[in-house]
mmCIF file of C-alpha atoms in Angstrom:
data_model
loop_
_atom_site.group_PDB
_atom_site.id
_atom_site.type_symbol
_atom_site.label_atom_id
_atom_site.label_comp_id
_atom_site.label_asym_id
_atom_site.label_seq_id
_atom_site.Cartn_x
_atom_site.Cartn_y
_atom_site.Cartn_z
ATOM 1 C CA UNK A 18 7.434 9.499 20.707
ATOM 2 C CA UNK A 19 9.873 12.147 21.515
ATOM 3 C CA UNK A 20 12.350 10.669 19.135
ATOM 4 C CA UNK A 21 9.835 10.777 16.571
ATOM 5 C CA UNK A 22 9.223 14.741 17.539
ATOM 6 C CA UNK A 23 13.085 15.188 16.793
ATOM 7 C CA UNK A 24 13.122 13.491 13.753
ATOM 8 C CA UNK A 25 10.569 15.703 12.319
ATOM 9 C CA UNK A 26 11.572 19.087 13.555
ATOM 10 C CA UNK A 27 15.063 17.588 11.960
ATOM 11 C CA UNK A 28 13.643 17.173 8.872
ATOM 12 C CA UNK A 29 11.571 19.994 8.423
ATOM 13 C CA UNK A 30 14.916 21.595 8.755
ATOM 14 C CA UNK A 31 17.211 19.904 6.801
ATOM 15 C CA UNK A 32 15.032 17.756 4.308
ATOM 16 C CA UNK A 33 18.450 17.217 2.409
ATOM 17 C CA UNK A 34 20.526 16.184 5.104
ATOM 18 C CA UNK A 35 17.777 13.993 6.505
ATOM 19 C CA UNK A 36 17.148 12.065 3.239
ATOM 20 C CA UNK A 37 20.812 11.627 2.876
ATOM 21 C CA UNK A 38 21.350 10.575 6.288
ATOM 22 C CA UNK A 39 18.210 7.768 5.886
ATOM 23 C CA UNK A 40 19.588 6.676 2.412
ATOM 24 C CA UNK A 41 22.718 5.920 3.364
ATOM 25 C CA UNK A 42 22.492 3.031 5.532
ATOM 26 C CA UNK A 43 20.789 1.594 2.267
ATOM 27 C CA UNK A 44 23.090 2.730 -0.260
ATOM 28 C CA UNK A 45 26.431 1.138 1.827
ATOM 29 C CA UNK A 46 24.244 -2.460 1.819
ATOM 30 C CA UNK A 47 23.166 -2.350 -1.068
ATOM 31 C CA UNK A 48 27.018 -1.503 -2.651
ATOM 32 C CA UNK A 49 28.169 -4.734 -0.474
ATOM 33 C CA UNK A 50 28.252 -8.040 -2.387
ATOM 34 C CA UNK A 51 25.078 -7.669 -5.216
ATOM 35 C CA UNK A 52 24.614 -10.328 -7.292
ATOM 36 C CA UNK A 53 26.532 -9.051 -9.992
ATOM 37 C CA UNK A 54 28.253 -5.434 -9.767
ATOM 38 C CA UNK A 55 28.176 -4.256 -13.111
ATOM 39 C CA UNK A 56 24.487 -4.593 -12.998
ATOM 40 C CA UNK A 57 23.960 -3.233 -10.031
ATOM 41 C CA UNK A 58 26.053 0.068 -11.293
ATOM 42 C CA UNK A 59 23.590 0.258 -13.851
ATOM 43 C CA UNK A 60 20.724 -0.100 -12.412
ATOM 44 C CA UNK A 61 21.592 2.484 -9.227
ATOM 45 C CA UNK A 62 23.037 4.967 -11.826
ATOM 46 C CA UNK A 63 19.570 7.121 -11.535
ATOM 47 C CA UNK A 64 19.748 7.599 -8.237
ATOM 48 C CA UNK A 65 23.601 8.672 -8.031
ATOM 49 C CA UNK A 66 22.307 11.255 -11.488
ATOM 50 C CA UNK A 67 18.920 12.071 -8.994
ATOM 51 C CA UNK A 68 21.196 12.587 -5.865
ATOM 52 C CA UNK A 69 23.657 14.719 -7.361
ATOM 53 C CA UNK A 70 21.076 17.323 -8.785
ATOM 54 C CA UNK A 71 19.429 17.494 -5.565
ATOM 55 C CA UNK A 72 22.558 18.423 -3.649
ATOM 56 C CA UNK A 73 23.866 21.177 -6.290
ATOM 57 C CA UNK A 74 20.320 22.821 -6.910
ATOM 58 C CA UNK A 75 19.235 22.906 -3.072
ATOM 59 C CA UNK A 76 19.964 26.488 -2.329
ATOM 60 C CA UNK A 77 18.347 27.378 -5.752
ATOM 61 C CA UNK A 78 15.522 24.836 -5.722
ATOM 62 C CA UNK A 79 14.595 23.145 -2.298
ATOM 63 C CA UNK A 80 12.091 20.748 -2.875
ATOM 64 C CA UNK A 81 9.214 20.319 -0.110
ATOM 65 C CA UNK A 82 9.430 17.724 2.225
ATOM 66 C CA UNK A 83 6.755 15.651 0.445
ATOM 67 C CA UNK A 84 9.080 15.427 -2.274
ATOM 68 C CA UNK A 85 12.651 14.334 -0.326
ATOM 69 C CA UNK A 86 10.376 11.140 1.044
ATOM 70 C CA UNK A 87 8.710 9.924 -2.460
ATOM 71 C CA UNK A 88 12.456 10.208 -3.806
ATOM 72 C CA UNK A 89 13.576 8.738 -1.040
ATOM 73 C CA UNK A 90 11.195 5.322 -1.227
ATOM 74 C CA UNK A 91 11.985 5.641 -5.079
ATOM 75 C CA UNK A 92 15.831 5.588 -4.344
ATOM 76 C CA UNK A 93 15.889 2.621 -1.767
ATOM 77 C CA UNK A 94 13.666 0.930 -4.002
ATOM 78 C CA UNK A 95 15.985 1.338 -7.001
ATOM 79 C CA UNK A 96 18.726 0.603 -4.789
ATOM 80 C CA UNK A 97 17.487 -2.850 -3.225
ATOM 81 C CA UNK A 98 16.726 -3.890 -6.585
ATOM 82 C CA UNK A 99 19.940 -3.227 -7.972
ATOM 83 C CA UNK A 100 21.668 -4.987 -5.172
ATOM 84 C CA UNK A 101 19.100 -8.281 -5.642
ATOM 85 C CA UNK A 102 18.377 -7.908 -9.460
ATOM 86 C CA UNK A 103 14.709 -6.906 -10.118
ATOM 87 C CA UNK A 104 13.401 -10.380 -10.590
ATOM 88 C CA UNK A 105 15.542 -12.048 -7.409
ATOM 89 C CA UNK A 106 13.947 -9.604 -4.621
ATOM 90 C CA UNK A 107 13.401 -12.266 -1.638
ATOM 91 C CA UNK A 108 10.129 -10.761 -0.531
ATOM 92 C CA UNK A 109 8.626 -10.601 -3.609
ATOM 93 C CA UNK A 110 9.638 -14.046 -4.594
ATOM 94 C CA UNK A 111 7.612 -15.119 -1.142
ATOM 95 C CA UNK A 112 4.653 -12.548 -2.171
ATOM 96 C CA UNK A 113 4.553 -14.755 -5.457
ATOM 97 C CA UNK A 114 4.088 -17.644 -3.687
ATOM 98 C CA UNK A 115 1.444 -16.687 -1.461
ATOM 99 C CA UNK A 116 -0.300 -14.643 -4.409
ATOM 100 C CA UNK A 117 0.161 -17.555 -6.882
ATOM 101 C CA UNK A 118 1.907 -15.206 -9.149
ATOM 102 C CA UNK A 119 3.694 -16.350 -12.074
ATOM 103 C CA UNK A 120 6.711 -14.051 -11.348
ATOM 104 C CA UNK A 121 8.284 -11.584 -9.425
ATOM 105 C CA UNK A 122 6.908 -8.115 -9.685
ATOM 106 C CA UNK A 123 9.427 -6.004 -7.726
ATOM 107 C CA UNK A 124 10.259 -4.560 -10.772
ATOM 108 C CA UNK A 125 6.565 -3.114 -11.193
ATOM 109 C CA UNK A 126 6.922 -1.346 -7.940
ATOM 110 C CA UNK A 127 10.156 0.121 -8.791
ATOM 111 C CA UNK A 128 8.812 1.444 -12.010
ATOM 112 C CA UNK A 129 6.027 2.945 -10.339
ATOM 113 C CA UNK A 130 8.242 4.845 -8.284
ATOM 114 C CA UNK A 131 10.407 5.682 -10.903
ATOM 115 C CA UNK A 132 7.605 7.184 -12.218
ATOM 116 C CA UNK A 133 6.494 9.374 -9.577
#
């Protein structure tokens, strides 16, 4: 609980850092062996364009902390489907088992968020 405590008073200061600090961990495994690179450059280039705007217009245009953790589910999203491809996510090919889907609709989510 008191970790929890920290990580909030942490983030109300430094939204930025914070979000940074949490996507990280996701960017470096996501990066490390995707199913095919080139595709996965393309399909994380948004959040590397979203990233980059954030940091350079921070002092100019913080954004609340609402806003750091929608990116932030938007950018892992993009970022684990980039690493899988959209339509090879494994929990989402186990969700379309159970659902009796006839395929994977990871890339629904991540459009959603995209979205938002």
């Amino acid at each position: 609980m008191k970790v929890a405590l920290i990580l909030i008073s942490f983030f109300k200061k430094n939204p930025l850092n914070t979000f940074l600090l949490f996507l990280s961990p996701i960017f470096l495994w996501s990066i490390f062996l995707p199913n095919s690179f080139w595709l996965w450059c393309m399909e994380s280039l948004p959040v590397f364009i979203w990233v980059t705007i954030m940091i350079k217009t921070y002092k100019e245009f913080p954004l609340t902390p609402f806003s750091y953790i929608i990116i932030y589910i938007g950018s892992a999203l993009v970022l684990i489907g980039a690493h899988y491809g959209y339509q090879h996510v494994p929990i989402f090919d186990l969700l379309k088992e159970s659902f009796g889907w006839e395929r994977n609709n990871y890339d629904k989510l991540g459009h959603f968020f995209q979205g938002v």
